[in-house]
Structure formats: structure tokens, C-alpha cells
Amino acid sequence: MIRSSACNKLFMSPTISSPLVPCCSSIAWNFNPPPSLFSSSCSSKANFLSCAHSKTLGIEEEEEEEAIIEKSSTSSELVEFPLLNEEYRACTIPWRDPSDDPSVPAPTELSWINLLLNTIPSYKKRAETDSSVPDAANRAEIFAKRYAEILEDLKKDPASHGVPLDIRLLCRLREQVLREVGFRDIFKKVKEEENLKAISLFENVVRLNDAIRDEGERLENLVRGIFAGNVFDLGSIELAEAFSRDGMSFSSACEKLVARPWIIDDLDTFKMKWRKKKWKKVIIFVDNSGADIILGILPFVRELLRRGSQVVLAANDLPSINDVTYLELIEIISKLTDEEGCLIGVSTSNLLIANSGNDLPVIDLTRVSQEVAYHASDADLVILEGMGRGIETNLYAQLKCDSLKIGMVKHVEVAEFLGSRMYDCVIKYNEATGS
């Protein structure tokens, strides 16, 4: 249970004083980002977004549509994140031993293949309701069949669709099949709905955090808010079903966090560093839309800005599950900031939004955008948030600057590997290693 009562009062829906920028729906983004990142200052918010109506394409025009999508994604070559130390391995969980027969799937590989097989009905259901895609029900059926066939192939031959067989490959194959049959963002509607709900609560969350006078207690409340926001993950079968059936509230998620100590619990160490140290530049690889980014990450970002840090939020290039994209994040910030470019009294002049170059719910830090790599040159804290980015990948990554991995355990397979409870929390803080 949360020691502070702040998270227990979030059913209130305050009035947001900042004007809302109209949300662009049923459009394709026509956006050519310059090499530099974008400041989220509201004084230039009108220049953030350029929207163009898209034509409807049939399956026979897939190649043309794919070319359009590729042009809208980051145009620069992906590069290695410069703060990585040697011997970097993106995936946290080893799926097989070197001595295993490469032609036979290992038990862990089978477990993860089955996990992805079990998600197909949920994805198919989402795809069927995508009103932006003609003949969505038929295309959803094609997706479900094709992806299931690929996963069954992998059960027979782990190298049948590329190596190494890991969570990155399974996610990439799923996204490729969705795009091949014409789906670009099957979670778009639910993301928009949850963003609006979270925006209506943002001011109240911030005011409650500000009311906590003790710096350490306020930080802990912000961290718990990140965990509570990270519950809203439609990539987890159980959470997706609960979300669809019962709905979920940020306040109840705060209240129901598992008790400390968490399975990896460096919160006290991080609190001690927080009191003594102010980071010059913080890069945060963000996760989900809705409560995760708006009620979890952004109040924490606002606190960093208030302490004088420059903050770079690195979000996905293309949609994947309900992860926030960098274009969506620009729009969210525009809706939350006032005309002076402030987040409830805190200037966003030091807040930058970046395209990470990623298009998956996990991330390989050897493949990031050049703009993120450029801004890493003087970063002294990197935060990887969410189960995909901070636990399933990169949990043990050693960086040349301080790092924080923070997320919730939402897959049984991850819980078994860590020896944790389901919905346990991970906050892993490491100081800079090497140079």
C-alpha cells in the first residue's frame, strides 16, 4: 500500500486550463523532422504538427502504402546508442544455452512462442474494429492465420524466420504481418480515449504530488505513479482483458501496488542520490499512451524540469501495441501546456521530444535514431521505462552514465525468470560504469 495518500484521491477530474489542440484523426502524418529535436514549448506548438488526409488503400496496393509509411518514419540511419558499455546484450532473458540443438526449440523459446500465440485473439479483436481499414474483419482473420503459422513454424524450426529467436524477433514478425495486411495502428482509438481521460486527471495528480513537502516522499510518490501508470498495458493478455471487461483507474492501480520490498528495489538508493545530485540531462525511453505517459512519466518529468534538468523524451517512431509515438507525444504535450509553455507552472523550455527510431514495444540500444544518439553525448542519466524496454530488454545493460530501469512485471515468463510475483515492481539504479 502507498504510504502517501496522494494517489488515493485521483478520481477527481479537474478542469485543465490550457487550451486543447484539436486531435487529428483518420489521417496520415505528413511530417518531416529536422535533425534536431523539438522543444515542447507551447509558443511553437502550432508548428509541431502537419497533417494531410490519406487515401484509402486496398491490399493490392500494399507495396505503395509500405513505401509511404517508410518515408514518414525516421529517414536517418539507425546507430548505436553511444553510452553503451561493451558486451551489451539487448534481451535480458537467455532463451537457450549454447549447447542446445539449434534445430530444436528450447523450453524457454517454446514458452515465449506460446505466449505470443495466446495474444493473437486479442490482437485480432482489436484489428476487426479498426474502422480506418476497409474489410477489417477479413484482414484481421488473415493476420491471425499468418502470424499463427509463423509461430508454429518457429516451434518446428527456431531459425525458420531469422536468428536469434528472441522477444524482438517475435514482436517484429507480428508488426510486419499487421502492416502487410493493411493495419498500421489497431490501438489508435483506445489510445486516443485513454489519453483524453488521463489529460483530465493530470492537473490533480500534479497538485497532489506538489502538496508532499518532503523531497524523498514526493519522489517515492512519483515513482509509484510511474508503476501505476505502467499497469495500462494492452500487450499483456490479462491486463488487456481486465481493461476491456472492467476498465481500470489510476487511483486503484496506485492503491494495489504490491508491497515493498519489490523484486528489484533500488528506490532507497535512488532517493538518496536524488537528494544529493541533480542530473544535467536526462533521456527517458517512454512506454505506453494514456495513464502511463501522462499520469506516470510526465509528473516525474515535470519534477526533473523544476530541479533544472534538461529532459529528452524518446518515443517510438511507428505505432506498436498501445505505446506512445513521438508524434502522439508532441500532441499530448501541446494539450497539457499553457500558452507560456508551462506544465502547471513549470517551464517546458528544457523539454525535448525525440523520435527514438524504434517501432517495437522492446528496444535494442544498438539501433536508435541519430538524434537520440546525438543528445546522449552529454546525458548523465538514462531511464528505460516499462516492462519491454526496462525489464525484458536492457535490465542488465551497463551504461557510461547513471541509469534507471523501471517497470512492472506483467508476463508470467518474466516473473518466473526474476523469481517475482506477478505485477511486482522493478526499479534498478546503476551509477555510471566505465568511460
mmCIF file of N, CA, C and O in Angstrom, residues 88-148:
data_model
loop_
_atom_site.group_PDB
_atom_site.id
_atom_site.type_symbol
_atom_site.label_atom_id
_atom_site.label_comp_id
_atom_site.label_asym_id
_atom_site.label_seq_id
_atom_site.Cartn_x
_atom_site.Cartn_y
_atom_site.Cartn_z
ATOM 1 N N TYR A 88 27.283 -5.465 -24.575
ATOM 2 C CA TYR A 88 25.843 -5.180 -24.474
ATOM 3 C C TYR A 88 25.039 -6.304 -25.114
ATOM 4 O O TYR A 88 25.351 -6.775 -26.207
ATOM 5 N N ARG A 89 24.004 -6.705 -24.422
ATOM 6 C CA ARG A 89 23.040 -7.668 -24.965
ATOM 7 C C ARG A 89 21.657 -7.121 -24.682
ATOM 8 O O ARG A 89 21.305 -6.888 -23.521
ATOM 9 N N ALA A 90 20.868 -6.918 -25.732
ATOM 10 C CA ALA A 90 19.571 -6.267 -25.550
ATOM 11 C C ALA A 90 18.631 -7.112 -24.710
ATOM 12 O O ALA A 90 18.015 -6.628 -23.753
ATOM 13 N N CYS A 91 18.480 -8.389 -25.047
ATOM 14 C CA CYS A 91 17.476 -9.225 -24.388
ATOM 15 C C CYS A 91 17.974 -9.707 -23.034
ATOM 16 O O CYS A 91 19.082 -10.234 -22.908
ATOM 17 N N THR A 92 17.138 -9.542 -22.038
ATOM 18 C CA THR A 92 17.518 -9.864 -20.659
ATOM 19 C C THR A 92 17.517 -11.363 -20.402
ATOM 20 O O THR A 92 18.427 -11.896 -19.758
ATOM 21 N N ILE A 93 16.507 -12.059 -20.895
ATOM 22 C CA ILE A 93 16.300 -13.472 -20.564
ATOM 23 C C ILE A 93 16.949 -14.348 -21.629
ATOM 24 O O ILE A 93 16.575 -14.273 -22.811
ATOM 25 N N PRO A 94 17.925 -15.181 -21.248
ATOM 26 C CA PRO A 94 18.513 -16.101 -22.237
ATOM 27 C C PRO A 94 17.515 -17.210 -22.572
ATOM 28 O O PRO A 94 17.021 -17.893 -21.681
ATOM 29 N N TRP A 95 17.221 -17.353 -23.831
ATOM 30 C CA TRP A 95 16.208 -18.331 -24.240
ATOM 31 C C TRP A 95 16.776 -19.720 -24.489
ATOM 32 O O TRP A 95 16.034 -20.684 -24.550
ATOM 33 N N ARG A 96 18.085 -19.826 -24.673
ATOM 34 C CA ARG A 96 18.692 -21.137 -24.896
ATOM 35 C C ARG A 96 20.150 -21.117 -24.486
ATOM 36 O O ARG A 96 20.772 -20.052 -24.384
ATOM 37 N N ASP A 97 20.708 -22.299 -24.224
ATOM 38 C CA ASP A 97 22.121 -22.452 -23.927
ATOM 39 C C ASP A 97 22.883 -22.695 -25.219
ATOM 40 O O ASP A 97 22.321 -23.232 -26.182
ATOM 41 N N PRO A 98 24.162 -22.324 -25.262
ATOM 42 C CA PRO A 98 24.964 -22.561 -26.471
ATOM 43 C C PRO A 98 25.000 -24.030 -26.869
ATOM 44 O O PRO A 98 25.162 -24.354 -28.053
ATOM 45 N N SER A 99 24.845 -24.921 -25.887
ATOM 46 C CA SER A 99 24.918 -26.355 -26.177
ATOM 47 C C SER A 99 23.614 -26.928 -26.725
ATOM 48 O O SER A 99 23.570 -28.080 -27.156
ATOM 49 N N ASP A 100 22.540 -26.141 -26.724
ATOM 50 C CA ASP A 100 21.251 -26.639 -27.212
ATOM 51 C C ASP A 100 21.297 -26.892 -28.708
ATOM 52 O O ASP A 100 21.972 -26.180 -29.468
ATOM 53 N N ASP A 101 20.558 -27.916 -29.142
ATOM 54 C CA ASP A 101 20.432 -28.231 -30.562
ATOM 55 C C ASP A 101 19.738 -27.067 -31.268
ATOM 56 O O ASP A 101 18.592 -26.744 -30.958
ATOM 57 N N PRO A 102 20.396 -26.402 -32.225
ATOM 58 C CA PRO A 102 19.798 -25.230 -32.873
ATOM 59 C C PRO A 102 18.552 -25.544 -33.693
ATOM 60 O O PRO A 102 17.785 -24.637 -34.017
ATOM 61 N N SER A 103 18.335 -26.809 -34.032
ATOM 62 C CA SER A 103 17.170 -27.170 -34.830
ATOM 63 C C SER A 103 15.952 -27.517 -33.983
ATOM 64 O O SER A 103 14.871 -27.765 -34.529
ATOM 65 N N VAL A 104 16.130 -27.521 -32.668
ATOM 66 C CA VAL A 104 15.038 -27.884 -31.759
ATOM 67 C C VAL A 104 14.775 -26.708 -30.818
ATOM 68 O O VAL A 104 15.706 -26.205 -30.188
ATOM 69 N N PRO A 105 13.522 -26.256 -30.712
ATOM 70 C CA PRO A 105 13.249 -25.136 -29.800
ATOM 71 C C PRO A 105 13.503 -25.495 -28.344
ATOM 72 O O PRO A 105 13.129 -26.577 -27.885
ATOM 73 N N ALA A 106 14.156 -24.603 -27.626
ATOM 74 C CA ALA A 106 14.401 -24.796 -26.201
ATOM 75 C C ALA A 106 13.109 -24.550 -25.424
ATOM 76 O O ALA A 106 12.191 -23.878 -25.922
ATOM 77 N N PRO A 107 12.996 -25.076 -24.204
ATOM 78 C CA PRO A 107 11.765 -24.885 -23.417
ATOM 79 C C PRO A 107 11.373 -23.423 -23.249
ATOM 80 O O PRO A 107 10.189 -23.083 -23.333
ATOM 81 N N THR A 108 12.360 -22.550 -23.017
ATOM 82 C CA THR A 108 12.033 -21.130 -22.850
ATOM 83 C C THR A 108 11.527 -20.532 -24.156
ATOM 84 O O THR A 108 10.594 -19.729 -24.167
ATOM 85 N N GLU A 109 12.125 -20.939 -25.259
ATOM 86 C CA GLU A 109 11.646 -20.470 -26.562
ATOM 87 C C GLU A 109 10.201 -20.881 -26.793
ATOM 88 O O GLU A 109 9.366 -20.078 -27.232
ATOM 89 N N LEU A 110 9.883 -22.133 -26.477
ATOM 90 C CA LEU A 110 8.507 -22.611 -26.632
ATOM 91 C C LEU A 110 7.545 -21.817 -25.754
ATOM 92 O O LEU A 110 6.426 -21.491 -26.177
ATOM 93 N N SER A 111 7.977 -21.510 -24.545
ATOM 94 C CA SER A 111 7.124 -20.755 -23.628
ATOM 95 C C SER A 111 6.773 -19.387 -24.193
ATOM 96 O O SER A 111 5.617 -18.944 -24.145
ATOM 97 N N TRP A 112 7.775 -18.700 -24.759
ATOM 98 C CA TRP A 112 7.537 -17.366 -25.301
ATOM 99 C C TRP A 112 6.753 -17.420 -26.612
ATOM 100 O O TRP A 112 5.919 -16.545 -26.886
ATOM 101 N N ILE A 113 6.995 -18.431 -27.427
ATOM 102 C CA ILE A 113 6.198 -18.593 -28.646
ATOM 103 C C ILE A 113 4.731 -18.788 -28.281
ATOM 104 O O ILE A 113 3.833 -18.179 -28.887
ATOM 105 N N ASN A 114 4.478 -19.616 -27.278
ATOM 106 C CA ASN A 114 3.093 -19.834 -26.842
ATOM 107 C C ASN A 114 2.479 -18.568 -26.256
ATOM 108 O O ASN A 114 1.281 -18.309 -26.437
ATOM 109 N N LEU A 115 3.292 -17.780 -25.557
ATOM 110 C CA LEU A 115 2.794 -16.506 -25.035
ATOM 111 C C LEU A 115 2.287 -15.633 -26.174
ATOM 112 O O LEU A 115 1.192 -15.058 -26.104
ATOM 113 N N LEU A 116 3.079 -15.520 -27.241
ATOM 114 C CA LEU A 116 2.670 -14.700 -28.379
ATOM 115 C C LEU A 116 1.482 -15.313 -29.122
ATOM 116 O O LEU A 116 0.614 -14.585 -29.613
ATOM 117 N N LEU A 117 1.415 -16.645 -29.193
ATOM 118 C CA LEU A 117 0.245 -17.300 -29.792
ATOM 119 C C LEU A 117 -1.026 -16.942 -29.032
ATOM 120 O O LEU A 117 -2.073 -16.679 -29.625
ATOM 121 N N ASN A 118 -0.925 -16.893 -27.716
ATOM 122 C CA ASN A 118 -2.094 -16.601 -26.889
ATOM 123 C C ASN A 118 -2.574 -15.162 -27.013
ATOM 124 O O ASN A 118 -3.708 -14.846 -26.640
ATOM 125 N N THR A 119 -1.713 -14.282 -27.525
ATOM 126 C CA THR A 119 -2.130 -12.886 -27.699
ATOM 127 C C THR A 119 -2.890 -12.666 -29.004
ATOM 128 O O THR A 119 -3.517 -11.617 -29.180
ATOM 129 N N ILE A 120 -2.848 -13.630 -29.911
ATOM 130 C CA ILE A 120 -3.442 -13.425 -31.241
ATOM 131 C C ILE A 120 -4.934 -13.087 -31.177
ATOM 132 O O ILE A 120 -5.380 -12.153 -31.864
ATOM 133 N N PRO A 121 -5.764 -13.792 -30.384
ATOM 134 C CA PRO A 121 -7.192 -13.424 -30.349
ATOM 135 C C PRO A 121 -7.430 -11.978 -29.928
ATOM 136 O O PRO A 121 -8.312 -11.312 -30.473
ATOM 137 N N SER A 122 -6.643 -11.471 -28.978
ATOM 138 C CA SER A 122 -6.799 -10.094 -28.532
ATOM 139 C C SER A 122 -6.447 -9.123 -29.658
ATOM 140 O O SER A 122 -7.162 -8.141 -29.894
ATOM 141 N N TYR A 123 -5.354 -9.395 -30.377
ATOM 142 C CA TYR A 123 -4.965 -8.538 -31.499
ATOM 143 C C TYR A 123 -5.990 -8.612 -32.620
ATOM 144 O O TYR A 123 -6.321 -7.599 -33.250
ATOM 145 N N LYS A 124 -6.469 -9.811 -32.894
ATOM 146 C CA LYS A 124 -7.473 -9.987 -33.945
ATOM 147 C C LYS A 124 -8.729 -9.183 -33.624
ATOM 148 O O LYS A 124 -9.293 -8.511 -34.496
ATOM 149 N N LYS A 125 -9.146 -9.220 -32.374
ATOM 150 C CA LYS A 125 -10.338 -8.473 -31.966
ATOM 151 C C LYS A 125 -10.137 -6.976 -32.146
ATOM 152 O O LYS A 125 -11.026 -6.262 -32.624
ATOM 153 N N ARG A 126 -8.964 -6.474 -31.764
ATOM 154 C CA ARG A 126 -8.659 -5.051 -31.950
ATOM 155 C C ARG A 126 -8.664 -4.692 -33.429
ATOM 156 O O ARG A 126 -9.190 -3.661 -33.841
ATOM 157 N N ALA A 127 -8.050 -5.553 -34.241
ATOM 158 C CA ALA A 127 -7.943 -5.275 -35.663
ATOM 159 C C ALA A 127 -9.311 -5.257 -36.335
ATOM 160 O O ALA A 127 -9.568 -4.439 -37.228
ATOM 161 N N GLU A 128 -10.199 -6.132 -35.908
ATOM 162 C CA GLU A 128 -11.534 -6.204 -36.508
ATOM 163 C C GLU A 128 -12.309 -4.901 -36.362
ATOM 164 O O GLU A 128 -13.170 -4.581 -37.182
ATOM 165 N N THR A 129 -12.001 -4.154 -35.316
ATOM 166 C CA THR A 129 -12.738 -2.916 -35.038
ATOM 167 C C THR A 129 -12.029 -1.672 -35.559
ATOM 168 O O THR A 129 -12.447 -0.556 -35.252
ATOM 169 N N ASP A 130 -10.970 -1.848 -36.352
ATOM 170 C CA ASP A 130 -10.233 -0.712 -36.900
ATOM 171 C C ASP A 130 -11.015 -0.133 -38.073
ATOM 172 O O ASP A 130 -10.942 -0.637 -39.209
ATOM 173 N N SER A 131 -11.756 0.912 -37.815
ATOM 174 C CA SER A 131 -12.638 1.490 -38.832
ATOM 175 C C SER A 131 -11.879 2.201 -39.939
ATOM 176 O O SER A 131 -12.459 2.535 -40.976
ATOM 177 N N SER A 132 -10.591 2.434 -39.763
ATOM 178 C CA SER A 132 -9.799 3.108 -40.791
ATOM 179 C C SER A 132 -9.365 2.157 -41.897
ATOM 180 O O SER A 132 -8.830 2.601 -42.921
ATOM 181 N N VAL A 133 -9.587 0.861 -41.700
ATOM 182 C CA VAL A 133 -9.138 -0.144 -42.657
ATOM 183 C C VAL A 133 -10.342 -0.805 -43.318
ATOM 184 O O VAL A 133 -11.182 -1.388 -42.622
ATOM 185 N N PRO A 134 -10.448 -0.739 -44.634
ATOM 186 C CA PRO A 134 -11.547 -1.419 -45.326
ATOM 187 C C PRO A 134 -11.468 -2.929 -45.127
ATOM 188 O O PRO A 134 -10.375 -3.501 -45.084
ATOM 189 N N ASP A 135 -12.633 -3.562 -44.987
ATOM 190 C CA ASP A 135 -12.702 -5.019 -44.834
ATOM 191 C C ASP A 135 -11.835 -5.484 -43.663
ATOM 192 O O ASP A 135 -11.099 -6.473 -43.747
ATOM 193 N N ALA A 136 -11.933 -4.750 -42.548
ATOM 194 C CA ALA A 136 -11.052 -5.014 -41.398
ATOM 195 C C ALA A 136 -11.222 -6.424 -40.853
ATOM 196 O O ALA A 136 -10.241 -7.063 -40.451
ATOM 197 N N ALA A 137 -12.454 -6.933 -40.803
ATOM 198 C CA ALA A 137 -12.686 -8.259 -40.223
ATOM 199 C C ALA A 137 -11.956 -9.336 -41.021
ATOM 200 O O ALA A 137 -11.323 -10.236 -40.445
ATOM 201 N N ASN A 138 -12.030 -9.244 -42.365
ATOM 202 C CA ASN A 138 -11.355 -10.230 -43.201
ATOM 203 C C ASN A 138 -9.840 -10.118 -43.067
ATOM 204 O O ASN A 138 -9.131 -11.127 -42.961
ATOM 205 N N ARG A 139 -9.339 -8.895 -43.047
ATOM 206 C CA ARG A 139 -7.892 -8.695 -42.901
ATOM 207 C C ARG A 139 -7.405 -9.164 -41.530
ATOM 208 O O ARG A 139 -6.292 -9.687 -41.408
ATOM 209 N N ALA A 140 -8.226 -8.947 -40.491
ATOM 210 C CA ALA A 140 -7.856 -9.417 -39.157
ATOM 211 C C ALA A 140 -7.737 -10.938 -39.128
ATOM 212 O O ALA A 140 -6.843 -11.494 -38.476
ATOM 213 N N GLU A 141 -8.629 -11.601 -39.843
ATOM 214 C CA GLU A 141 -8.568 -13.064 -39.931
ATOM 215 C C GLU A 141 -7.295 -13.507 -40.640
ATOM 216 O O GLU A 141 -6.635 -14.479 -40.235
ATOM 217 N N ILE A 142 -6.938 -12.791 -41.700
ATOM 218 C CA ILE A 142 -5.710 -13.114 -42.431
ATOM 219 C C ILE A 142 -4.494 -12.917 -41.523
ATOM 220 O O ILE A 142 -3.578 -13.749 -41.503
ATOM 221 N N PHE A 143 -4.484 -11.797 -40.773
ATOM 222 C CA PHE A 143 -3.377 -11.561 -39.834
ATOM 223 C C PHE A 143 -3.247 -12.711 -38.846
ATOM 224 O O PHE A 143 -2.147 -13.245 -38.635
ATOM 225 N N ALA A 144 -4.367 -13.091 -38.216
ATOM 226 C CA ALA A 144 -4.336 -14.131 -37.180
ATOM 227 C C ALA A 144 -3.798 -15.443 -37.745
ATOM 228 O O ALA A 144 -2.985 -16.132 -37.109
ATOM 229 N N LYS A 145 -4.234 -15.772 -38.954
ATOM 230 C CA LYS A 145 -3.791 -17.028 -39.569
ATOM 231 C C LYS A 145 -2.311 -16.972 -39.916
ATOM 232 O O LYS A 145 -1.553 -17.902 -39.609
ATOM 233 N N ARG A 146 -1.875 -15.878 -40.550
ATOM 234 C CA ARG A 146 -0.478 -15.770 -40.967
ATOM 235 C C ARG A 146 0.471 -15.780 -39.777
ATOM 236 O O ARG A 146 1.506 -16.462 -39.792
ATOM 237 N N TYR A 147 0.141 -15.007 -38.743
ATOM 238 C CA TYR A 147 1.051 -14.918 -37.592
ATOM 239 C C TYR A 147 1.101 -16.242 -36.834
ATOM 240 O O TYR A 147 2.169 -16.677 -36.395
ATOM 241 N N ALA A 148 -0.049 -16.913 -36.716
ATOM 242 C CA ALA A 148 -0.072 -18.224 -36.061
ATOM 243 C C ALA A 148 0.781 -19.229 -36.835
ATOM 244 O O ALA A 148 1.510 -20.040 -36.229
#
